[in-house]
Short mmCIF file of C-alpha atoms in Angstrom, two decimals:
data_model
loop_
_atom_site.label_atom_id
_atom_site.label_comp_id
_atom_site.label_asym_id
_atom_site.label_seq_id
_atom_site.Cartn_x
_atom_site.Cartn_y
_atom_site.Cartn_z
CA MET C 150 121.11 137.09 116.16
CA THR C 151 121.42 133.56 114.86
CA GLU C 152 118.49 131.39 115.84
CA PRO C 153 119.16 127.70 116.43
CA PHE C 154 118.86 125.83 113.17
CA LEU C 155 116.88 122.67 112.52
CA LEU C 156 119.00 121.66 109.62
CA LYS C 157 122.04 123.25 108.10
CA ALA C 158 123.86 122.31 104.92
CA GLU C 159 127.34 123.58 104.18
CA SER C 160 128.46 123.51 100.54
CA LEU C 161 126.81 120.22 99.67
CA SER C 162 127.79 118.71 96.36
CA ILE C 163 126.29 115.67 94.73
CA HIS C 164 127.81 114.05 91.68
CA ARG C 165 126.35 111.16 89.74
CA GLN C 166 127.94 109.47 86.75
CA GLY C 167 130.37 112.30 86.18
CA ARG C 168 127.65 114.96 86.33
CA THR C 169 127.32 117.52 89.05
CA LEU C 170 123.69 117.57 90.18
CA VAL C 171 124.11 119.90 93.11
CA ASP C 172 127.08 122.21 93.36
CA LYS C 173 128.19 123.53 96.75
CA ALA C 174 124.73 124.39 98.04
CA SER C 175 124.49 125.90 101.52
CA LEU C 176 121.30 126.59 103.37
CA SER C 177 119.90 126.70 106.85
CA LEU C 178 116.36 125.96 108.02
CA GLN C 179 114.81 127.36 111.19
CA ALA C 180 111.64 126.81 113.13
CA GLY C 181 108.76 129.01 112.01
CA LYS C 182 110.37 130.00 108.71
CA VAL C 183 109.22 129.06 105.24
CA VAL C 184 111.99 128.58 102.73
CA SER C 185 111.15 128.02 99.07
CA LEU C 186 113.47 126.31 96.70
CA ILE C 187 112.87 127.39 93.12
CA GLY C 188 114.66 126.71 89.90
CA PRO C 189 114.11 125.36 86.39
CA ASN C 190 113.51 121.70 85.58
CA GLY C 191 116.59 119.61 86.16
CA ALA C 192 118.11 122.20 88.48
CA GLY C 193 118.62 119.57 91.18
CA LYS C 194 115.83 120.69 93.52
CA THR C 195 114.50 117.22 94.29
CA THR C 196 118.05 115.86 94.48
CA LEU C 197 118.95 118.49 97.05
CA ILE C 198 115.96 117.88 99.31
CA ARG C 199 116.46 114.12 99.10
CA ALA C 200 120.05 114.67 100.21
CA LEU C 201 118.85 116.83 103.11
CA MET C 202 116.66 113.93 104.26
CA LYS C 203 119.64 111.57 103.96
CA LEU C 204 118.03 109.62 101.14
CA LEU C 205 121.05 110.23 98.93
CA LYS C 206 124.74 110.02 99.51
CA ILE C 207 126.42 113.39 99.79
CA ASP C 208 129.74 113.60 97.96
CA GLU C 209 131.12 116.77 99.47
CA GLY C 210 130.15 119.17 102.21
CA HIS C 211 128.54 118.82 105.60
CA LEU C 212 125.01 118.31 106.77
CA HIS C 213 124.11 119.17 110.34
CA ILE C 214 120.75 117.97 111.56
CA LYS C 215 119.35 118.84 114.96
CA GLU C 216 119.29 115.75 117.10
CA GLY C 217 116.03 113.83 117.01
CA LEU C 218 114.58 116.13 114.34
CA ARG C 219 111.14 114.95 113.24
CA ILE C 220 110.70 115.53 109.53
CA GLY C 221 107.33 115.43 107.79
CA TYR C 222 107.84 114.72 104.10
CA MET C 223 105.36 115.26 101.33
CA PRO C 224 106.59 113.47 98.20
CA GLN C 225 105.61 114.54 94.69
CA LYS C 226 103.52 111.45 94.18
CA LEU C 227 102.91 107.91 95.32
CA ASN C 228 104.03 104.84 93.48
CA LEU C 229 100.51 103.51 93.80
CA ASP C 230 99.76 100.42 91.74
CA ALA C 231 96.13 99.94 90.75
CA SER C 232 96.29 96.48 92.33
CA LEU C 233 96.86 97.82 95.84
CA PRO C 234 93.47 98.50 97.41
CA ILE C 235 93.75 101.16 100.06
CA THR C 236 91.43 103.88 101.28
CA VAL C 237 92.51 107.32 102.43
CA LEU C 238 91.80 106.40 106.05
CA ALA C 239 93.81 103.18 105.79
CA PHE C 240 96.71 105.03 104.17
CA LEU C 241 96.76 107.70 106.86
CA SER C 242 96.50 105.03 109.57
CA LEU C 243 99.59 103.09 108.46
CA ASN C 244 101.86 102.98 111.54
CA GLN C 245 99.70 105.68 113.07
CA LYS C 246 97.30 105.74 116.00
CA ARG C 247 93.91 107.30 115.36
CA ASP C 248 94.05 109.72 118.27
CA GLU C 249 92.81 113.24 118.70
CA HIS C 250 95.76 114.70 116.80
CA PHE C 251 95.05 112.33 113.92
CA PHE C 252 91.54 113.66 113.43
CA GLU C 253 92.64 117.25 114.00
CA SER C 254 95.22 116.90 111.23
CA ALA C 255 92.59 115.39 108.96
CA GLU C 256 90.27 118.26 109.79
CA LYS C 257 92.94 120.89 109.06
CA THR C 258 93.81 119.41 105.70
CA ASP C 259 90.14 118.83 104.96
CA VAL C 260 90.42 115.13 104.19
CA ARG C 261 87.81 113.74 106.59
CA CYS C 262 85.15 113.81 103.92
CA ILE C 263 87.23 111.57 101.66
CA PHE C 264 88.31 109.00 104.29
CA GLU C 265 86.45 106.14 102.65
CA ARG C 266 87.58 106.84 99.09
CA PRO C 267 90.16 104.57 97.46
CA MET C 268 93.49 106.36 97.05
CA GLN C 269 93.43 105.68 93.30
CA SER C 270 90.23 107.68 92.84
CA LEU C 271 91.55 110.94 94.27
CA SER C 272 91.97 114.05 92.16
CA GLY C 273 95.32 115.86 92.12
CA GLY C 274 94.27 118.35 94.78
CA GLU C 275 92.75 115.69 97.03
CA LEU C 276 95.89 113.57 96.82
CA GLN C 277 98.06 116.58 97.72
CA ARG C 278 95.92 117.25 100.78
CA VAL C 279 96.12 113.60 101.86
CA LEU C 280 99.91 113.62 101.46
CA LEU C 281 100.13 116.87 103.42
CA CYS C 282 97.97 115.36 106.15
CA ARG C 283 100.27 112.34 106.33
CA ALA C 284 103.26 114.70 106.57
CA ILE C 285 101.90 116.52 109.63
CA LEU C 286 100.64 113.42 111.49
CA LYS C 287 103.94 112.90 113.28
CA LYS C 288 103.96 116.52 114.58
CA PRO C 289 107.01 117.42 112.54
CA GLN C 290 109.50 120.10 113.48
CA LEU C 291 110.39 120.43 109.83
CA LEU C 292 108.08 120.02 106.85
CA ILE C 293 109.67 119.19 103.53
CA LEU C 294 107.30 119.52 100.59
CA ASP C 295 108.25 118.50 97.07
CA GLU C 296 106.19 120.54 94.62
CA PRO C 297 103.12 120.60 96.83
CA ALA C 298 101.04 122.56 94.34
CA GLN C 299 101.73 120.57 91.20
CA GLY C 300 98.69 119.77 89.15
CA LEU C 301 96.47 122.22 91.01
CA ASP C 302 94.56 125.04 89.43
CA VAL C 303 95.16 128.62 90.53
CA ASN C 304 92.54 128.53 93.29
CA GLY C 305 93.80 125.20 94.53
CA GLN C 306 97.35 126.52 94.71
CA ALA C 307 96.37 129.63 96.64
CA GLU C 308 94.38 127.47 99.04
CA LEU C 309 97.26 125.05 99.54
CA TYR C 310 99.82 127.78 100.22
CA ARG C 311 97.43 129.39 102.67
CA LEU C 312 97.13 126.01 104.42
CA ILE C 313 100.91 125.55 104.54
CA ALA C 314 101.35 129.00 106.10
CA GLN C 315 98.64 128.19 108.64
CA LEU C 316 100.28 124.86 109.52
CA ARG C 317 103.60 126.60 109.95
CA ASP C 318 102.02 128.98 112.48
CA GLU C 319 100.19 126.24 114.36
CA LEU C 320 103.01 123.71 114.49
CA ASN C 321 105.74 126.34 114.64
CA CYS C 322 107.73 124.14 112.31
CA GLY C 323 110.26 125.00 109.68
CA VAL C 324 109.11 124.53 106.09
CA LEU C 325 111.17 123.81 103.02
CA MET C 326 109.22 123.57 99.81
CA VAL C 327 110.14 123.01 96.24
CA SER C 328 108.17 125.05 93.82
CA HIS C 329 107.83 126.09 90.23
CA ASP C 330 105.21 128.71 90.65
CA LEU C 331 106.92 131.86 91.77
CA HIS C 332 103.77 133.89 91.86
CA PHE C 333 102.53 132.14 94.99
CA VAL C 334 105.92 131.44 96.46
CA MET C 335 106.67 135.12 96.75
CA ALA C 336 103.74 135.82 99.02
CA ALA C 337 103.94 132.75 101.22
CA THR C 338 107.61 132.53 101.94
CA ASP C 339 110.24 134.10 104.18
CA GLU C 340 113.22 133.18 102.09
CA VAL C 341 113.67 132.10 98.50
CA ILE C 342 116.56 130.02 97.31
CA CYS C 343 117.08 129.98 93.60
CA LEU C 344 118.84 126.81 92.52
CA ASN C 345 120.38 125.90 89.22
CA GLN C 346 122.87 123.22 90.28
CA HIS C 347 124.49 125.90 92.44
CA ILE C 348 122.58 128.46 94.43
CA CYS C 349 122.22 131.42 92.08
CA CYS C 350 120.76 133.77 94.60
CA HIS C 351 118.84 133.67 97.82
CA GLY C 352 117.20 135.96 100.30
CA HIS C 353 113.97 137.75 100.95
CA PRO C 354 111.46 137.11 98.15
CA GLU C 355 111.23 140.74 97.11
CA LYS C 356 114.98 141.11 96.94
CA VAL C 357 115.35 137.88 95.01
CA SER C 358 112.71 138.92 92.51
CA LEU C 359 114.85 141.92 91.63
CA HIS C 360 118.11 140.03 91.64
CA PRO C 361 119.83 139.94 88.24
CA GLU C 362 120.53 136.18 88.54
CA TYR C 363 116.88 135.54 89.24
CA LEU C 364 115.78 137.67 86.31
CA LYS C 365 118.23 135.86 84.08
CA LEU C 366 116.90 132.47 85.19
CA PHE C 367 113.22 133.16 85.00
CA GLY C 368 112.99 136.10 82.67
CA GLN C 369 111.22 139.40 83.05
CA GLN C 370 107.89 137.90 82.18
CA GLN C 371 107.87 135.55 85.13
CA ALA C 372 109.18 138.22 87.43
CA ALA C 373 106.09 140.18 86.55
CA ASN C 374 104.03 137.53 88.32
CA VAL C 375 102.81 135.53 85.39
CA ALA C 376 101.95 132.09 86.69
CA LEU C 377 102.82 130.25 83.52
CA TYR C 378 106.42 130.46 82.65
CA THR C 379 108.95 129.09 80.28
CA HIS C 380 112.50 128.73 81.37
CA HIS C 381 115.17 130.43 79.32
CA HIS C 382 118.54 128.85 79.74
CA ASP C 383 120.93 131.44 81.01
CA HIS C 384 124.03 129.38 80.54
CA GLN C 385 125.09 126.39 78.53
CA HIS C 386 126.29 123.08 79.81
CA GLY C 387 129.26 121.18 78.49
CA VAL C 388 129.21 117.49 77.60
CA HIS C 389 129.86 116.51 81.19
CA GLY C 390 127.45 118.98 82.65
CA GLU C 391 129.92 121.58 83.79
CA LEU C 392 128.87 125.14 83.32
CA ILE C 393 130.56 126.75 80.38
CA GLU C 394 129.54 130.22 81.40
CA PRO C 395 129.28 130.20 85.16
CA CYS C 396 127.00 132.71 86.83
CA ASN C 397 128.61 135.47 88.79
CA HIS C 398 128.17 134.49 92.36
CA ASN C 399 126.69 137.21 94.42
CA HIS C 400 125.55 135.94 97.77
CA MET M 127 96.60 56.01 101.08
CA LEU M 128 96.10 58.80 103.61
CA ASP M 129 99.65 58.34 104.80
CA LEU M 130 100.95 58.74 101.29
CA LEU M 131 98.96 61.90 100.67
CA LEU M 132 99.27 63.67 103.98
CA ALA M 133 102.72 65.18 103.38
CA PRO M 134 101.88 66.44 99.87
CA VAL M 135 98.58 67.92 101.03
CA LEU M 136 100.17 69.68 104.00
CA THR M 137 103.00 70.96 101.78
CA GLY M 138 100.41 72.34 99.39
CA ILE M 139 98.46 74.03 102.17
CA PHE M 140 101.54 75.71 103.66
CA VAL M 141 102.80 76.88 100.27
CA ALA M 142 99.35 78.26 99.39
CA LEU M 143 99.11 80.11 102.69
CA MET M 144 102.52 81.72 102.16
CA ALA M 145 102.02 82.39 98.45
CA GLY M 146 98.85 84.39 99.14
CA PRO M 147 100.27 87.41 100.97
CA LEU M 148 103.66 87.26 99.25
CA GLY M 149 101.84 87.18 95.91
CA CYS M 150 100.15 90.44 96.91
CA PHE M 151 103.56 92.07 97.33
CA VAL M 152 104.68 90.62 93.99
CA VAL M 153 101.66 92.28 92.36
CA TRP M 154 101.85 95.56 94.29
CA ARG M 155 105.55 96.04 93.67
CA ARG M 156 105.35 94.70 90.09
CA LEU M 157 107.77 91.88 90.72
CA ALA M 158 106.19 89.28 88.41
CA TYR M 159 109.27 89.14 86.24
CA PHE M 160 111.42 88.84 89.33
CA GLY M 161 109.36 85.80 90.37
CA ASP M 162 109.99 84.17 87.00
CA ALA M 163 113.71 84.81 87.30
CA LEU M 164 113.69 83.20 90.75
CA ALA M 165 111.85 80.15 89.49
CA HIS M 166 114.38 79.68 86.74
CA ALA M 167 117.20 80.15 89.21
CA ALA M 168 115.62 77.31 91.17
CA LEU M 169 116.17 75.09 88.15
CA LEU M 170 119.76 76.26 88.02
CA GLY M 171 119.94 75.13 91.63
CA VAL M 172 118.79 71.66 90.62
CA ALA M 173 121.53 71.53 88.00
CA LEU M 174 124.18 72.73 90.48
CA GLY M 175 122.98 70.22 93.04
CA LEU M 176 123.45 67.42 90.52
CA ILE M 177 126.86 68.58 89.40
CA LEU M 178 128.17 69.18 92.92
CA SER M 179 126.34 66.14 94.35
CA VAL M 180 124.61 68.06 97.11
CA SER M 181 120.95 67.82 98.05
CA PRO M 182 118.95 69.48 95.25
CA GLN M 183 116.59 71.07 97.75
CA LEU M 184 119.42 72.83 99.54
CA ALA M 185 120.91 73.92 96.21
CA ILE M 186 117.53 75.25 95.06
CA VAL M 187 116.94 77.33 98.17
CA MET M 188 120.50 78.61 98.11
CA SER M 189 120.50 79.63 94.44
CA CYS M 190 117.14 81.38 94.78
CA VAL M 191 118.29 83.31 97.83
CA VAL M 192 121.61 84.21 96.19
CA LEU M 193 119.84 85.47 93.07
CA ALA M 194 117.38 87.45 95.17
CA LEU M 195 120.25 89.12 97.04
CA LEU M 196 122.13 89.81 93.82
CA LEU M 197 119.12 91.35 92.15
CA SER M 198 118.33 93.52 95.14
CA GLN M 199 121.79 95.03 94.77
CA VAL M 200 121.70 95.55 91.02
CA ARG M 201 121.48 99.23 90.19
CA GLN M 202 119.61 100.31 87.15
CA ASP M 203 121.72 100.16 84.05
CA SER M 204 121.68 103.28 81.91
CA GLN M 205 120.97 101.38 78.71
CA LEU M 206 118.86 98.42 79.80
CA SER M 207 115.84 98.49 82.07
CA ALA M 208 115.58 96.20 85.06
CA ASP M 209 112.95 94.21 83.18
CA THR M 210 115.30 93.52 80.32
CA TRP M 211 118.08 92.50 82.69
CA LEU M 212 115.73 90.10 84.43
CA GLY M 213 114.66 88.70 81.09
CA VAL M 214 118.25 87.97 80.14
CA LEU M 215 119.09 86.37 83.49
CA SER M 216 115.84 84.50 83.78
CA HIS M 217 115.74 82.84 80.37
CA GLY M 218 119.48 82.39 80.31
CA SER M 219 119.36 80.39 83.51
CA LEU M 220 116.34 78.41 82.28
CA ALA M 221 118.15 77.35 79.10
CA ILE M 222 121.44 76.58 80.81
CA SER M 223 119.84 74.59 83.60
CA ILE M 224 117.78 72.45 81.22
CA ILE M 225 120.93 71.55 79.32
CA ALA M 226 122.85 70.90 82.54
CA ILE M 227 120.09 68.77 84.04
CA THR M 228 119.74 66.77 80.84
CA VAL M 229 123.48 66.10 80.66
CA ALA M 230 124.39 65.68 84.33
CA GLY M 231 121.21 63.98 85.40
CA ALA M 232 120.65 61.69 82.44
CA GLY M 233 118.60 58.72 83.62
CA ARG M 234 118.63 59.89 87.24
CA VAL M 235 116.46 62.95 87.20
CA ASP M 236 112.91 63.62 86.13
CA LEU M 237 113.19 67.00 84.42
CA TYR M 238 109.44 67.01 83.84
CA GLY M 239 108.90 66.84 87.60
CA TYR M 240 111.00 69.93 88.17
CA LEU M 241 109.33 71.87 85.39
CA PHE M 242 105.73 71.03 86.23
CA GLY M 243 105.85 69.78 89.80
CA ASP M 244 105.87 66.40 91.46
CA LEU M 245 103.79 66.76 94.55
CA LEU M 246 104.06 63.13 95.61
CA ALA M 247 107.78 63.69 96.11
CA ALA M 248 106.99 65.96 99.09
CA THR M 249 108.22 64.59 102.40
CA TYR M 250 107.50 65.22 106.06
CA ARG M 251 110.79 67.06 106.24
CA ASP M 252 109.37 69.58 103.76
CA VAL M 253 106.24 69.91 105.86
CA ILE M 254 108.19 70.64 109.03
CA LEU M 255 110.50 73.12 107.29
CA LEU M 256 107.55 74.87 105.64
CA GLY M 257 105.55 74.98 108.86
CA PHE M 258 108.47 76.46 110.74
CA CYS M 259 109.27 79.09 108.11
CA GLY M 260 105.57 79.80 107.62
CA LEU M 261 105.24 80.71 111.29
CA ILE M 262 108.22 83.04 111.11
CA LEU M 263 106.85 84.66 107.96
CA ALA M 264 103.41 85.10 109.51
CA ALA M 265 104.90 86.74 112.59
CA TYR M 266 107.03 89.03 110.43
CA LEU M 267 104.17 90.05 108.15
CA ILE M 268 101.82 90.77 111.04
CA ARG M 269 104.42 92.76 112.95
CA TYR M 270 105.60 94.88 110.01
CA TRP M 271 102.46 94.92 107.85
CA ASP M 272 101.95 98.70 107.91
CA SER M 273 105.61 99.36 107.16
CA LEU M 274 105.57 96.93 104.25
CA VAL M 275 102.46 98.51 102.72
CA CYS M 276 104.02 101.93 103.23
CA LEU M 277 107.17 100.98 101.36
CA CYS M 278 105.05 99.75 98.45
CA LEU M 279 103.53 103.23 98.24
CA ASN M 280 106.62 105.41 98.36
CA GLU M 281 110.04 104.25 99.47
CA ASP M 282 111.33 107.75 100.23
CA LEU M 283 108.34 108.52 102.41
CA ALA M 284 108.79 105.20 104.22
CA LYS M 285 112.48 105.98 104.82
CA VAL M 286 111.78 109.46 106.16
CA GLU M 287 109.20 107.93 108.50
CA GLY M 288 111.95 105.76 109.91
CA ILE M 289 111.17 102.45 108.22
CA ALA M 290 114.21 100.30 107.44
CA VAL M 291 113.26 100.09 103.76
CA GLU M 292 116.34 98.32 102.44
CA ARG M 293 116.19 95.64 105.11
CA HIS M 294 112.51 94.96 104.52
CA LYS M 295 113.04 94.75 100.77
CA VAL M 296 115.76 92.15 101.20
CA ILE M 297 113.64 90.15 103.66
CA LEU M 298 110.68 90.19 101.28
CA MET M 299 112.87 89.05 98.41
CA ILE M 300 114.32 86.23 100.48
CA ALA M 301 110.84 85.17 101.57
CA ILE M 302 109.65 85.13 97.96
CA ALA M 303 112.77 83.20 96.99
CA PHE M 304 112.16 80.65 99.74
CA VAL M 305 108.53 80.09 98.81
CA THR M 306 109.55 79.80 95.17
CA ALA M 307 112.05 77.11 96.08
CA MET M 308 109.53 75.23 98.20
CA ALA M 309 106.73 75.56 95.66
CA MET M 310 108.83 73.81 93.07
CA LYS M 311 107.54 70.39 94.11
CA LEU M 312 103.98 71.66 94.15
CA VAL M 313 103.59 73.29 90.75
CA GLY M 314 107.05 73.20 89.15
CA ALA M 315 109.42 75.93 88.06
CA LEU M 316 107.38 77.08 85.08
CA LEU M 317 104.20 77.73 87.03
CA ILE M 318 105.40 79.06 90.39
CA THR M 319 104.83 82.72 89.57
CA ALA M 320 101.27 81.90 88.55
CA LEU M 321 100.61 80.47 92.01
CA MET M 322 101.59 83.81 93.56
CA ILE M 323 100.02 86.21 91.09
CA ILE M 324 96.69 84.63 90.18
CA PRO M 325 95.26 84.28 93.72
CA ALA M 326 96.36 87.86 94.47
CA ALA M 327 94.72 89.08 91.27
CA SER M 328 91.52 87.22 92.16
CA ALA M 329 91.54 88.69 95.64
CA ARG M 330 91.91 92.24 94.31
CA MET M 331 88.37 92.28 92.95
CA LEU M 332 86.79 91.75 96.35
CA SER M 333 89.18 93.84 98.44
CA ASN M 334 88.99 97.35 99.78
CA GLY M 335 92.10 97.09 101.90
CA PRO M 336 95.56 95.53 101.64
CA GLY M 337 95.09 93.22 104.64
CA ARG M 338 91.82 91.89 103.30
CA MET M 339 93.42 91.29 99.93
CA ALA M 340 96.18 89.21 101.53
CA VAL M 341 93.67 87.07 103.44
CA LEU M 342 91.49 86.61 100.37
CA ALA M 343 94.55 85.71 98.30
CA MET M 344 95.30 82.94 100.81
CA SER M 345 91.74 81.68 100.50
CA ALA M 346 91.87 81.81 96.71
CA ALA M 347 95.16 79.90 96.73
CA LEU M 348 93.73 77.25 99.07
CA LEU M 349 90.60 76.93 96.93
CA ALA M 350 92.71 76.49 93.80
CA LEU M 351 94.90 73.98 95.59
CA GLY M 352 91.95 71.87 96.76
CA ALA M 353 90.15 71.96 93.44
CA GLY M 354 93.33 71.34 91.47
CA MET M 355 94.40 68.37 93.60
CA LEU M 356 90.96 66.77 93.47
CA ALA M 357 90.81 67.21 89.70
CA SER M 358 94.30 65.83 89.38
CA PHE M 359 93.46 62.65 91.31
CA HIS M 360 90.06 62.25 89.73
CA TRP M 361 91.07 62.61 86.11
CA ASP M 362 94.69 61.57 86.54
CA VAL M 363 96.19 64.76 85.11
CA PRO M 364 99.39 66.52 86.32
CA THR M 365 98.84 68.19 89.71
CA GLY M 366 100.77 71.45 89.22
CA PRO M 367 99.03 72.52 86.01
CA SER M 368 95.68 71.44 87.50
CA ILE M 369 96.19 73.75 90.48
CA VAL M 370 97.12 76.67 88.25
CA THR M 371 94.15 75.94 85.95
CA ALA M 372 91.88 75.92 89.00
CA ALA M 373 93.39 79.25 90.10
CA CYS M 374 92.63 80.70 86.66
CA LEU M 375 89.04 79.43 86.89
CA VAL M 376 88.65 81.08 90.30
CA PHE M 377 90.02 84.30 88.80
CA MET M 378 87.71 84.22 85.79
CA PHE M 379 84.69 83.32 87.89
CA GLY M 380 85.46 86.25 90.16
CA LYS M 381 85.98 88.62 87.25
CA ILE M 382 82.72 87.63 85.57
CA SER M 383 80.66 87.78 88.75
CA ALA M 384 82.18 91.15 89.64
CA LYS M 385 81.16 92.41 86.21
CA VAL M 386 77.63 91.04 86.55
CA LEU M 387 77.27 92.50 90.04
CA SER M 388 78.51 95.92 88.94
CA GLN M 389 75.96 96.02 86.11
CA LYS M 390 73.03 95.41 88.43
#
């Protein structure tokens, strides 16, 4: 029944300066499965994935990572200073041989035609494709994508999610992506985890979309597949960030 | 004559060659303020050397390296940005060290030389030390070039790809601190940062890749060094400021010609 996991977190908590950023989050990632992490701004999504990649200290809980796991990471953005001249090809070639797989990856993510362009001149969608290409260069067993579709228009988003699903099939890798846009997440994902410091609800996308916690977090409007959404706070936070009205856990 | 000038010229060449690529990292990682703080810490080193009666050169290198290590550990304060912290440390140490040098070194020390450089004070020992460290730096930069560029782009990505980000950051800071300490004789504490930033800025205009920019920055630094030294001997003006002025002229010439070329 239980497939071998790539990465498994057991009630991870992260506290910073007296605030709880992630509260007892548990999740498990498997090969060939797409897991989407959704939640309002400031819900700790980026904090949680950074902790999963061991970029942050974990205060409580356990993190089991399959030995020798190759992770491909697609960050939200680059810290690219205008003074650093670098073309797409040069960026992708950093610490990377230009072998067959290199050009295949570039082909798949459709970045060959922009190889000679300076990184600074790329549009949002082009940059996302370049970052995704970089993430799959090392033949990852697990892809971690931080808001891969940000700044893309509706067509661009659909295209990107289609590409991610295709890469998952071809590489047979696990995928964990952070997302705002539920509309697309629902179709392209096997499991949705709804995070708001703690995991409010998780499961199959259709089940989650009917879950009362989910509806509380994102509102009926969003649940009705409206791409643009505003987040309604379901609970208030005290001075130190503790939940005054905790959600009813229902996992 | 040649004998007298050989050590200063070689010192200048080695410092220029090291300042070129390190200056690129200063620009890429926006460390200009950090460079200033290091230069002022170098002055603090002079003051400490005088007070403790140890070799000023040793004290300069040590205080720069210590400051670099301290700053690399400083976490961002919730109220003050890193820039503001650096400003406090940097100008604080400048003021304190000028007072200390004036008091402790009265009649013994040429403050002007430390502030604006005194190239003729360079010795063969400096040349050997610089040559040795320059070789190590060159080997390091060539070996880890891709990793270093990667960490300038996104530290998290670099870490996930298995690059020892923290270690490289500390090594870069120590290298910058060392060159700062050694460049003190060349251009003086007040102008060291200029020697790193201006050649890198000039090189940016003609570069389409990070490696090319580093090589061009070396060339720009050497050009400025040669022109500045010649001007300094010819018109009998201070060497350090002449070199920096020459670097600025190279930069402006490049900027103007790039503009003209782009309009054609």
